[in-house]
Tab-separated table of C-alpha atoms and ligand atoms in Angstrom:
chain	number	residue	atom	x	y	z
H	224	UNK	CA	-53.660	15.752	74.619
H	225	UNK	CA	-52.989	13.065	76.750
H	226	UNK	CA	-49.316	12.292	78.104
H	227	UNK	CA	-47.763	9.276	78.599
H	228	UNK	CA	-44.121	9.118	79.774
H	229	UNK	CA	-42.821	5.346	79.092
H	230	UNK	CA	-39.247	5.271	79.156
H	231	UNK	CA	-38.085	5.305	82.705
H	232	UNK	CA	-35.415	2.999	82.229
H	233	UNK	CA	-33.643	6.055	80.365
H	234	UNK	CA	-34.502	8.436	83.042
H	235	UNK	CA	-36.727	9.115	85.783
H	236	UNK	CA	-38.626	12.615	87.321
H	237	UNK	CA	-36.759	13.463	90.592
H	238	UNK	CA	-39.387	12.793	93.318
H	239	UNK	CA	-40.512	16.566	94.867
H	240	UNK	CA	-39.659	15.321	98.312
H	241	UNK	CA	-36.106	14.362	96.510
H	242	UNK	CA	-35.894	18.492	95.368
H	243	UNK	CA	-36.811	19.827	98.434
H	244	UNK	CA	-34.105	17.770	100.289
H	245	UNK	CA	-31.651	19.233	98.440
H	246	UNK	CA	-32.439	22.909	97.965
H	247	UNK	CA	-30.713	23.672	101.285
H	248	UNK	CA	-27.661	22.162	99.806
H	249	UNK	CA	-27.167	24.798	97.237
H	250	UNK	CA	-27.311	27.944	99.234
H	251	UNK	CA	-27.730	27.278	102.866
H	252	UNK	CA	-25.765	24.863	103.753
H	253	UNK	CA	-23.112	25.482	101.098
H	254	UNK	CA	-19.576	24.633	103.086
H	255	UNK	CA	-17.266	22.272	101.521
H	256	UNK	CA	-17.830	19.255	103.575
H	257	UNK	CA	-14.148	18.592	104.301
H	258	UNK	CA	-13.695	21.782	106.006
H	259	UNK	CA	-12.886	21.787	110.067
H	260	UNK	CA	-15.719	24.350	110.385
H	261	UNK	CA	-19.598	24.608	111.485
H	262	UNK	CA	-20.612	25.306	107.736
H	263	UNK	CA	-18.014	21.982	106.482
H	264	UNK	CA	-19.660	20.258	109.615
H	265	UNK	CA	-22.986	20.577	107.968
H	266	UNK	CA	-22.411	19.786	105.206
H	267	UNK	CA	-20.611	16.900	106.020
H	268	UNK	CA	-24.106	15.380	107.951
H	269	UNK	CA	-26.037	15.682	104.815
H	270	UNK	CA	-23.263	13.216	103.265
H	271	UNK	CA	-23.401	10.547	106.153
H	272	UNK	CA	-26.754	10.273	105.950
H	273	UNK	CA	-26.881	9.666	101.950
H	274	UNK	CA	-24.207	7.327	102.683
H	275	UNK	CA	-26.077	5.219	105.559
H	276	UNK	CA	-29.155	5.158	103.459
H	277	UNK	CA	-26.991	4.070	100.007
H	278	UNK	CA	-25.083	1.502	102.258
H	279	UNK	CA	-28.572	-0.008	104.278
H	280	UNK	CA	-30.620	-0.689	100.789
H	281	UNK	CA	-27.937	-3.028	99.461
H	282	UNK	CA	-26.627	-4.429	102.706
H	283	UNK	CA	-22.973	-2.818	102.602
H	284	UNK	CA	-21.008	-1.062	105.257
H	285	UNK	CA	-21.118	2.559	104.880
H	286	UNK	CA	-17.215	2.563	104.586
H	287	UNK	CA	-17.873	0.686	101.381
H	288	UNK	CA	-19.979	3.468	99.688
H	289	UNK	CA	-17.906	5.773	97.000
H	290	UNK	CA	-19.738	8.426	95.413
H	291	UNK	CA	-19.618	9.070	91.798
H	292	UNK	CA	-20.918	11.184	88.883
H	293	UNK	CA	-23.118	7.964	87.814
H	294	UNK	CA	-23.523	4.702	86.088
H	295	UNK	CA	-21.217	5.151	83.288
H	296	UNK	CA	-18.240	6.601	85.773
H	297	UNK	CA	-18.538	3.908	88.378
H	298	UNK	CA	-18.634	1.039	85.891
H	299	UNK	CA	-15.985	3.016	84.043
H	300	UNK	CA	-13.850	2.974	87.341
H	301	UNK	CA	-14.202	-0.678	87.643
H	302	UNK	CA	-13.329	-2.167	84.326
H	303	UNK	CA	-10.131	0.294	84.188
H	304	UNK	CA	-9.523	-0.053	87.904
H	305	UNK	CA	-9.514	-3.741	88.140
H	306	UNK	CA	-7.515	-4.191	85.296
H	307	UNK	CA	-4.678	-1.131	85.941
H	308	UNK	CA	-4.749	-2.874	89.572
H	309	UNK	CA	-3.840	-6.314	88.532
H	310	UNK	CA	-2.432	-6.063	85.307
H	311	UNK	CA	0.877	-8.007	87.325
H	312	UNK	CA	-1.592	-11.364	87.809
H	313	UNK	CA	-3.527	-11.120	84.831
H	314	UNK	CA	-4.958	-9.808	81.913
H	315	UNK	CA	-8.673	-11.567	81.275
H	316	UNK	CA	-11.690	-9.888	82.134
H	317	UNK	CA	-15.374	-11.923	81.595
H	318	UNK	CA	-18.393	-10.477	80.578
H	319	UNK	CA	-21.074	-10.708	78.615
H	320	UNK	CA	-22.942	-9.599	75.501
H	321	UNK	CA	-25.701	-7.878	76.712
H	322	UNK	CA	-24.108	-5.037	79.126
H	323	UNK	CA	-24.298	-1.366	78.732
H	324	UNK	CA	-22.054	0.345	76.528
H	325	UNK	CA	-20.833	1.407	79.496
H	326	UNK	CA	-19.705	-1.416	80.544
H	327	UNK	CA	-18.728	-2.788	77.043
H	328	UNK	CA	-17.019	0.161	75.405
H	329	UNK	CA	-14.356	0.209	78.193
H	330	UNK	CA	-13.718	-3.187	77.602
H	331	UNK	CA	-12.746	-2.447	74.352
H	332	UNK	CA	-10.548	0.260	75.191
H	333	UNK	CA	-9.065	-2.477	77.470
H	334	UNK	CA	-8.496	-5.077	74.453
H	335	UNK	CA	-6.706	-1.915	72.677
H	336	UNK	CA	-4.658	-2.488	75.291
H	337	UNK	CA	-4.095	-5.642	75.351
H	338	UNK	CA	-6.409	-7.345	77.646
H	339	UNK	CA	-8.519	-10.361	76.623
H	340	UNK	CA	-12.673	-10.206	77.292
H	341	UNK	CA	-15.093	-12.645	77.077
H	342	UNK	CA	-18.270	-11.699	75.894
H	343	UNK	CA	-20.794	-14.407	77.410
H	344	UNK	CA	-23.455	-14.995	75.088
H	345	UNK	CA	-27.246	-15.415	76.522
H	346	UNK	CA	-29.974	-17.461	75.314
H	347	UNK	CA	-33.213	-16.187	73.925
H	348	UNK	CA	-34.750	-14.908	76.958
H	349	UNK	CA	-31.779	-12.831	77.826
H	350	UNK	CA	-30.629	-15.248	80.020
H	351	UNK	CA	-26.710	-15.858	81.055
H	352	UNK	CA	-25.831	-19.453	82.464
H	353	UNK	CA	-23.647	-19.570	85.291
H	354	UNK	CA	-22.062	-22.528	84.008
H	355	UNK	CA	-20.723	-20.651	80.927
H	356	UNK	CA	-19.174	-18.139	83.574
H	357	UNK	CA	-17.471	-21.355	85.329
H	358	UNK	CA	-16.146	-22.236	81.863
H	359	UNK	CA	-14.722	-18.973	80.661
H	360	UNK	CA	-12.380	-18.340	83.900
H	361	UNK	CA	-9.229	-19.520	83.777
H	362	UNK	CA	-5.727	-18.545	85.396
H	363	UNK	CA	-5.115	-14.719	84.797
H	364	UNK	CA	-9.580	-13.859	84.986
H	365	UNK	CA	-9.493	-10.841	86.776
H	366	UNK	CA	-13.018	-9.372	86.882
H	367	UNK	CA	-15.966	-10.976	85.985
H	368	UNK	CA	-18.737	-8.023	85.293
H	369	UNK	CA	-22.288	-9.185	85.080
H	370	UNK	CA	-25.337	-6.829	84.769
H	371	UNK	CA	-28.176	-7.325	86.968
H	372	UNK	CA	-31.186	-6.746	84.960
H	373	UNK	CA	-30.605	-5.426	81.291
H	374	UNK	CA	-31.957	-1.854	80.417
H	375	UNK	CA	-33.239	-2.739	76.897
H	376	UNK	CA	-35.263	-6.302	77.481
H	377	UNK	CA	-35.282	-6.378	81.718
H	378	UNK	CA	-34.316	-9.477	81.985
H	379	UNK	CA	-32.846	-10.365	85.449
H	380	UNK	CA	-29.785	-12.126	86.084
H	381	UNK	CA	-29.112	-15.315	88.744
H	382	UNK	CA	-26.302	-13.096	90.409
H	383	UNK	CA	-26.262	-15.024	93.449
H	384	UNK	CA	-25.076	-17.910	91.695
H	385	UNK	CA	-22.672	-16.318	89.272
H	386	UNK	CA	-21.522	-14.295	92.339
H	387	UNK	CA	-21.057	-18.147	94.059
H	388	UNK	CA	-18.430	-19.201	91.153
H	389	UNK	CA	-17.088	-16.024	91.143
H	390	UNK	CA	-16.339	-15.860	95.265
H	391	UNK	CA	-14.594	-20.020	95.002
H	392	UNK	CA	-12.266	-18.912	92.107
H	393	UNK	CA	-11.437	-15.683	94.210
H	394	UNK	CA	-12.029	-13.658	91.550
H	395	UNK	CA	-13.640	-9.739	91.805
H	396	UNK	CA	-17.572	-10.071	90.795
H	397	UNK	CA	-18.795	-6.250	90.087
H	398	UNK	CA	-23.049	-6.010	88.745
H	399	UNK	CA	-23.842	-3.100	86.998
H	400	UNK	CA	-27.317	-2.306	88.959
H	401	UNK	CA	-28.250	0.873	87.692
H	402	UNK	CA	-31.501	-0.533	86.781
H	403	UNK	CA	-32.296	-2.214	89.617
H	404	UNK	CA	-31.146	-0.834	93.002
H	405	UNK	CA	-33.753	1.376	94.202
H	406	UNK	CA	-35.847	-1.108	92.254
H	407	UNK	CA	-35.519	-4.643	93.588
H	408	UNK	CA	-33.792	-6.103	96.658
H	409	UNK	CA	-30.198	-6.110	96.989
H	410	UNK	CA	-28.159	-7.731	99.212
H	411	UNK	CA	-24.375	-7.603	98.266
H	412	UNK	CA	-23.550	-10.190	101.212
H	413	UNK	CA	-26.096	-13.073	99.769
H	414	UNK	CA	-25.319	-12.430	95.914
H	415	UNK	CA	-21.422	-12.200	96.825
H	416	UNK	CA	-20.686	-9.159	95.095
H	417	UNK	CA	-17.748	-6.970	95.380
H	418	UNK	CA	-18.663	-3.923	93.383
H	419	UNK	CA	-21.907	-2.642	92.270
H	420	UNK	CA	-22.328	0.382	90.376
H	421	UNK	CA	-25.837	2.604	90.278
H	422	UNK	CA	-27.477	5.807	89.248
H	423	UNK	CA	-29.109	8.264	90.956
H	424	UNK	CA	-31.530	9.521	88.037
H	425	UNK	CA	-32.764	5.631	87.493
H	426	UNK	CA	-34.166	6.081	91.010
H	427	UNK	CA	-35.785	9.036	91.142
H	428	UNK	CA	-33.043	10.956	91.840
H	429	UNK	CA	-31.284	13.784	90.694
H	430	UNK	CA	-28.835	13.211	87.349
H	431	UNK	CA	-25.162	13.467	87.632
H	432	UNK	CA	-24.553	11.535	90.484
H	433	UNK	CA	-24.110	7.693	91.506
H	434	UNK	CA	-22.150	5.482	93.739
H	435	UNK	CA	-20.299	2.855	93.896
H	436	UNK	CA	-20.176	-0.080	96.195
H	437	UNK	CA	-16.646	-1.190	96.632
H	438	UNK	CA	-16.025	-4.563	99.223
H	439	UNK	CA	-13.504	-3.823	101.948
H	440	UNK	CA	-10.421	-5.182	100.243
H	441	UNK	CA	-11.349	-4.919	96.393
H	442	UNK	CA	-8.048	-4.001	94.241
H	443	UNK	CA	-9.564	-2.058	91.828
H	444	UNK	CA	-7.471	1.606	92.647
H	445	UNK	CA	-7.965	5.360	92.711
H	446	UNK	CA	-10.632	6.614	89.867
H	447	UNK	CA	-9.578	9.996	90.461
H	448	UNK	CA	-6.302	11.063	91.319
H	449	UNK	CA	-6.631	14.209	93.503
H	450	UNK	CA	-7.550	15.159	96.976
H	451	UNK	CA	-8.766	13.248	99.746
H	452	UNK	CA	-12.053	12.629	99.104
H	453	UNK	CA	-13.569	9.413	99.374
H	454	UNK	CA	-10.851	8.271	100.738
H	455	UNK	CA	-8.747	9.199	98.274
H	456	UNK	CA	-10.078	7.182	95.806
H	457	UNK	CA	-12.107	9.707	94.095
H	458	UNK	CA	-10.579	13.567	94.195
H	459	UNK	CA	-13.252	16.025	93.679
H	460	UNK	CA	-15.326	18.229	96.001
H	461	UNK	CA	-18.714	16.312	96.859
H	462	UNK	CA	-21.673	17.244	94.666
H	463	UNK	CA	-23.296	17.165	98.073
H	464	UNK	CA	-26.616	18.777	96.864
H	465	UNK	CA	-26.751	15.795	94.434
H	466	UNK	CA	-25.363	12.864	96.917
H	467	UNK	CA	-28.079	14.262	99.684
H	468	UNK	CA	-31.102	14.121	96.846
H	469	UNK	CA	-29.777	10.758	96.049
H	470	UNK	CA	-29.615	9.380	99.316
H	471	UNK	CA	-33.380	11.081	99.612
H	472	UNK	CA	-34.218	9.321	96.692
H	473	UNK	CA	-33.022	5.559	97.942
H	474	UNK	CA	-34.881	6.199	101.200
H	475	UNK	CA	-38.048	6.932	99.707
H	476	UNK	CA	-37.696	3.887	97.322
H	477	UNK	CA	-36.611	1.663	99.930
H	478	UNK	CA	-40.168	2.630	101.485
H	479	UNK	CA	-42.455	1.698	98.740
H	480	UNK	CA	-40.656	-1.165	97.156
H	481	UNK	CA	-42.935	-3.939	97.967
H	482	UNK	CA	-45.891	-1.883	96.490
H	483	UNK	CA	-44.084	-0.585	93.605
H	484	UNK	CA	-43.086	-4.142	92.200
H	485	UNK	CA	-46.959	-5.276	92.959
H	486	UNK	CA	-48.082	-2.329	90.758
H	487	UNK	CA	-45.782	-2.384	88.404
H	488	UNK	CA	-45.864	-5.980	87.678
H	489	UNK	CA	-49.564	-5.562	87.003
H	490	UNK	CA	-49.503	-2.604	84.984
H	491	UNK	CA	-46.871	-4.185	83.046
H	492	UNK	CA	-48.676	-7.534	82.485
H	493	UNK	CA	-51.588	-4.977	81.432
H	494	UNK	CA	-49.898	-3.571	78.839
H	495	UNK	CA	-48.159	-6.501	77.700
H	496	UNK	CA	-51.823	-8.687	77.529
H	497	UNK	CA	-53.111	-5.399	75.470
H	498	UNK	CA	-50.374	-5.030	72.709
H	499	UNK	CA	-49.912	-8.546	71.862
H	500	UNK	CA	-53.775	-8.818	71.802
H	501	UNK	CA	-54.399	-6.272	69.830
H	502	UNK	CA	-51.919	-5.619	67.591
H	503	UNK	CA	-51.308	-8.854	65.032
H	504	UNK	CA	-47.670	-10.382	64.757
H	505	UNK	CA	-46.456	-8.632	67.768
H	506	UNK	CA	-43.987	-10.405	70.308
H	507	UNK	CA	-42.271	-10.123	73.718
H	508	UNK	CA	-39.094	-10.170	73.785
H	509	UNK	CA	-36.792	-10.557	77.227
H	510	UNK	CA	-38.059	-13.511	79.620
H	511	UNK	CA	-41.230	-13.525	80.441
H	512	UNK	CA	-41.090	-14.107	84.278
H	513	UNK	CA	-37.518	-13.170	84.964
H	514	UNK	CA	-37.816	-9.703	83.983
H	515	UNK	CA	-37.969	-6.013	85.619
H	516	UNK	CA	-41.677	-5.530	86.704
H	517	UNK	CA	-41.798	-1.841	84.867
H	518	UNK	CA	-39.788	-3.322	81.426
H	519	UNK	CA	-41.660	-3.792	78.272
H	520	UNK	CA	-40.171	-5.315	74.879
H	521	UNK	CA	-42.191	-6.216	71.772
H	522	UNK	CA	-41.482	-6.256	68.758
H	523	UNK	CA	-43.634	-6.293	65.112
H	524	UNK	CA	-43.488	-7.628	62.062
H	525	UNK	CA	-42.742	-5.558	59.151
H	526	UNK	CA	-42.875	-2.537	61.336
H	527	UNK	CA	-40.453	0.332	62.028
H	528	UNK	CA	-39.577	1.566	65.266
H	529	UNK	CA	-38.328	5.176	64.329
H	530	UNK	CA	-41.243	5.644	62.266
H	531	UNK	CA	-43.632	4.121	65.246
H	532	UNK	CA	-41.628	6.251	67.550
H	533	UNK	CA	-42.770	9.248	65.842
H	534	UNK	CA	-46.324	8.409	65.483
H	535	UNK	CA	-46.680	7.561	69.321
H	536	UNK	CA	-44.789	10.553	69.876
H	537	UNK	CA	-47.254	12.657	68.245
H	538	UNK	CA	-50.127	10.935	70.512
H	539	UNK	CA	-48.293	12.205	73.417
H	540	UNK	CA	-46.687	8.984	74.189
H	541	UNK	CA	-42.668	8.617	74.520
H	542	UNK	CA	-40.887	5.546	74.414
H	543	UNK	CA	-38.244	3.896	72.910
H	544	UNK	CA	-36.558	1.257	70.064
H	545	UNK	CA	-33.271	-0.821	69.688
H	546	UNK	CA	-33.756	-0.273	65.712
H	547	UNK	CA	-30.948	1.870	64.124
H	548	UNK	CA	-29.894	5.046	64.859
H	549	UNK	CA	-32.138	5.879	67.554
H	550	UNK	CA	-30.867	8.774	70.541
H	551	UNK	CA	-28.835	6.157	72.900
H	552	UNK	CA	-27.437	3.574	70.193
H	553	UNK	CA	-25.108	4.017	67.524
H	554	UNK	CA	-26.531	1.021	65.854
H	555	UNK	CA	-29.389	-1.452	65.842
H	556	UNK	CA	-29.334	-2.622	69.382
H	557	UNK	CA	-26.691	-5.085	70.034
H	558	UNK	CA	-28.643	-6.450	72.929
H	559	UNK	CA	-32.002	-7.832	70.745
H	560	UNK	CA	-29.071	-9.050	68.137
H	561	UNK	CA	-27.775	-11.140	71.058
H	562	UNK	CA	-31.140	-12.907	71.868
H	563	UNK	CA	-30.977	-13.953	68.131
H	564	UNK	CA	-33.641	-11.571	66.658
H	565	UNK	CA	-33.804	-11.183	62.798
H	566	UNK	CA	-33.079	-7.401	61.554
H	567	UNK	CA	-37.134	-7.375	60.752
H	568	UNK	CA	-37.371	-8.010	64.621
H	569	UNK	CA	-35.277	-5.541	65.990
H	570	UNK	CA	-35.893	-2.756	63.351
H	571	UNK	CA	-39.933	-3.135	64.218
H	572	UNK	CA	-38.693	-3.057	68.237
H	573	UNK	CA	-40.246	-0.709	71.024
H	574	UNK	CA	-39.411	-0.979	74.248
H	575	UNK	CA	-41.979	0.789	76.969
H	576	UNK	CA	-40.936	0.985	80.627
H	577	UNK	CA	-42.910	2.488	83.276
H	578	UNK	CA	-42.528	4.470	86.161
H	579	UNK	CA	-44.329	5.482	89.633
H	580	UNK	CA	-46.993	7.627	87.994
H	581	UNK	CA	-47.978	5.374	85.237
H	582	UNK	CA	-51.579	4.639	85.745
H	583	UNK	CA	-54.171	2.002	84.464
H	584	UNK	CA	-55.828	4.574	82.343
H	585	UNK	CA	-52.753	5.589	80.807
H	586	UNK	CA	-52.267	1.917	79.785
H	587	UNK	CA	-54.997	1.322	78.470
H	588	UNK	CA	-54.345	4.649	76.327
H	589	UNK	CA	-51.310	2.767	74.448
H	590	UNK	CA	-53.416	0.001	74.115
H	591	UNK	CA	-56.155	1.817	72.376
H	592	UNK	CA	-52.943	3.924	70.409
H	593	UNK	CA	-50.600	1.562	69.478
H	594	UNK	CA	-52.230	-0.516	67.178
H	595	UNK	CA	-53.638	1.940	64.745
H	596	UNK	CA	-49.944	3.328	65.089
H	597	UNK	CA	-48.734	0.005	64.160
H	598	UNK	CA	-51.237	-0.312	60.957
H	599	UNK	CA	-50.424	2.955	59.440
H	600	UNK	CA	-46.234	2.250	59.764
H	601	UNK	CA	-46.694	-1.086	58.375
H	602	UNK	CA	-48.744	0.000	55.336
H	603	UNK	CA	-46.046	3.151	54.920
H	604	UNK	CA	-43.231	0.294	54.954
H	605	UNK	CA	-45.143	-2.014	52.429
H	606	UNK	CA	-45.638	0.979	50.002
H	607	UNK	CA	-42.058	1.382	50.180
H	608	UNK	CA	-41.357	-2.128	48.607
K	112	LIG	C1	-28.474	4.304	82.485
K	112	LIG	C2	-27.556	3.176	82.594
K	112	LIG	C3	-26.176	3.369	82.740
K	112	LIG	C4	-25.546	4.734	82.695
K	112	LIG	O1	-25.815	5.469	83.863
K	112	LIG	P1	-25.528	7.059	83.875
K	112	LIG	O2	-25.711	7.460	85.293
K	112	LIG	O3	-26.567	7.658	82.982
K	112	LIG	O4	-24.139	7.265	83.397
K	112	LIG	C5	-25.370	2.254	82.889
K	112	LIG	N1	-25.878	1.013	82.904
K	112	LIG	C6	-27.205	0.781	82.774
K	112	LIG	C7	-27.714	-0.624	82.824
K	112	LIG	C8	-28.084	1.847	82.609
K	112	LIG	O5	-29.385	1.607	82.463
């Protein structure tokens, strides 16, 4: 049977040139790289050169580059971090509805205690207007936290401009970019933004391991008390295996990002002309232009996605829904609820992203697929009634 992987915004295959940089690191070149000697020495290198590669792909200074265990730690560090750091000026952080729940379940745990968020809402596209960010500061704002593209509907943020607003009020502006750095131009100088957080494993890298871009001069604190790595601010002997694979990983992307976007974006259009042609009362959600070149959202009327995840599932196809209950989610997603979908909408939701190896004939395989797949949920869910 025929395999299609779809759901690369979850995770992505580490690339075998990624592997091979790092196999070294586990049992040749195994010193702790803050140690004075040959073996720390080397494995110190492997380090700076992750860290030059990290720091050149979204224009930062090297010095600027901490190291994490991933996405959810470094946006974990920032929420907590900015707000432990200047809980003495203020106590209101901006965001919006659409972020990760790593973004947005640390915000709660902030409200618990006693902070004040603003959840931005978006328009239908996904969409955030920097002029609602303008409105929502006021004295005390001490982090405004604005994802770059969303993971569910891949809809792409103006961060320059929200970085703009954020820069003349002096307040902190921190992205969370885990699906998009490795994946689209960055440039922290033009977009004004003073912490970024990504993941290794959204990139073709290896899984556990992440970094995050901190501004020379950002108050935002340690995020792990212990010893002097990263400058102190985050205790913990380097995964070094992990940060060399990662800093692999960003080189190779860096490489092939023009050609990957063109590809993609093709692919992508592909797939979307195919499913909305072919299968009756389908629709894209996310904005249509605006909008990660590998990300795919429909949804279908009177449809089920857990049930239509199984069926494609069984046709060698993986993907995934913002209906209830599904692996990621808790709920139905909260994301397709902000866009203003009905519950028919987001429970009949499937959300395909592709990757590197995604090919034209494995496109046209979900096109063929998905419709029949489609039919036979839909006439299971009317038989219900
Ligand atoms: C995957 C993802 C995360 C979490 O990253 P991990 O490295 O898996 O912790 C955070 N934010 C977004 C937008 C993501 O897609």
């Amino acid at each position: 049977m025929r395999k299609v992987y779809l759901d690369h915004a979850a995770t992505t295959p580490a690339h075998p040139e990624v592997v091979q940089a790092m196999l070294p690191y586990f049992s040749e070149i195994y010193g702790n790289p803050l140690s004075a000697h040959d073996w720390g020495k080397e494995a110190a290198k492997g380090i700076d050169r992750a860290r030059k590669a990290v720091a050149r792909c979204i224009g930062a200074q090297t010095q600027e580059i901490v190291f994490t265990s991933g996405g959810t730690e470094s946006n974990n560090a920032v929420l907590k971090g900015a707000a432990m750091a200047g809980r003495t000026r203020g106590n209101h952080i901006i965001t919006t509805a659409i972020e990760h729940r790593a973004v947005l379940s640390p915000c709660t745990f902030l409200e618990r205690q006693g902070f004040f968020v603003t959840y931005l809402p978006v328009d239908s596209s996904g969409m955030v207007d920097p002029d609602a960010v303008r409105r929502a500061i006021r004295p005390g704002t001490l982090l405004i936290s604005v994802m770059h593209a969303n993971n569910e509907i891949g809809t792409i943020q103006p961060l320059a401009e929200i970085g703009a607003i954020a820069r003349e009020h002096a307040i902190l502006f921190h992205t969370d970019a885990v699906q998009t750095v490795g994946h689209l131009p960055i440039d922290v100088e033009a977009m004004h933004i003073d912490l970024l957080s990504a993941s290794a494993h959204k990139f073709y890298g290896p899984k556990g391991v992440g970094f995050l871009y901190v501004r020379s001069g950002s108050k935002i604190g340690r995020f792990m008390h212990g010893g002097s790595q990263e400058k102190s601010r985050r205790g913990s002997t380097h995964n070094v295996p992990g940060i060399v694979g990662m800093g692999k990983a960003i080189e190779i992307a860096e490489q092939g990002m023009r050609d990957e976007i063109a590809q993609l974006t093709e692919l992508r259009n592909r797939l979307v002309r195919g499913i909305l042609e072919g299968v009756k009362k389908s629709f894209l959600n996310g904005h249509p232009d605006a909008r990660l070149p590998n990300n795919v959202n429909v949804s279908f009327r009177k449809a089920q996605g857990e049930m239509l995840l199984r069926l494609l599932n069984e046709e060698g196809i993986g993907c995934s829904t913002g209906s209830a209950c599904n692996s990621s989610n808790v709920g139905p997603s909260h994301v397709l609820d902000a866009i203003g979908l009905s519950h028919d909408m987001i429970a009949g939701s499937l959300r395909l992203s592709l990757g590197r190896q995604t090919t034209e004939a494995d496109i046209d395989y979900v096109v063929e697929v998905l419709p029949r797949a489609v039919r036979k949920v839909r006439t299971f869910v009317e038989d219900l009634r």
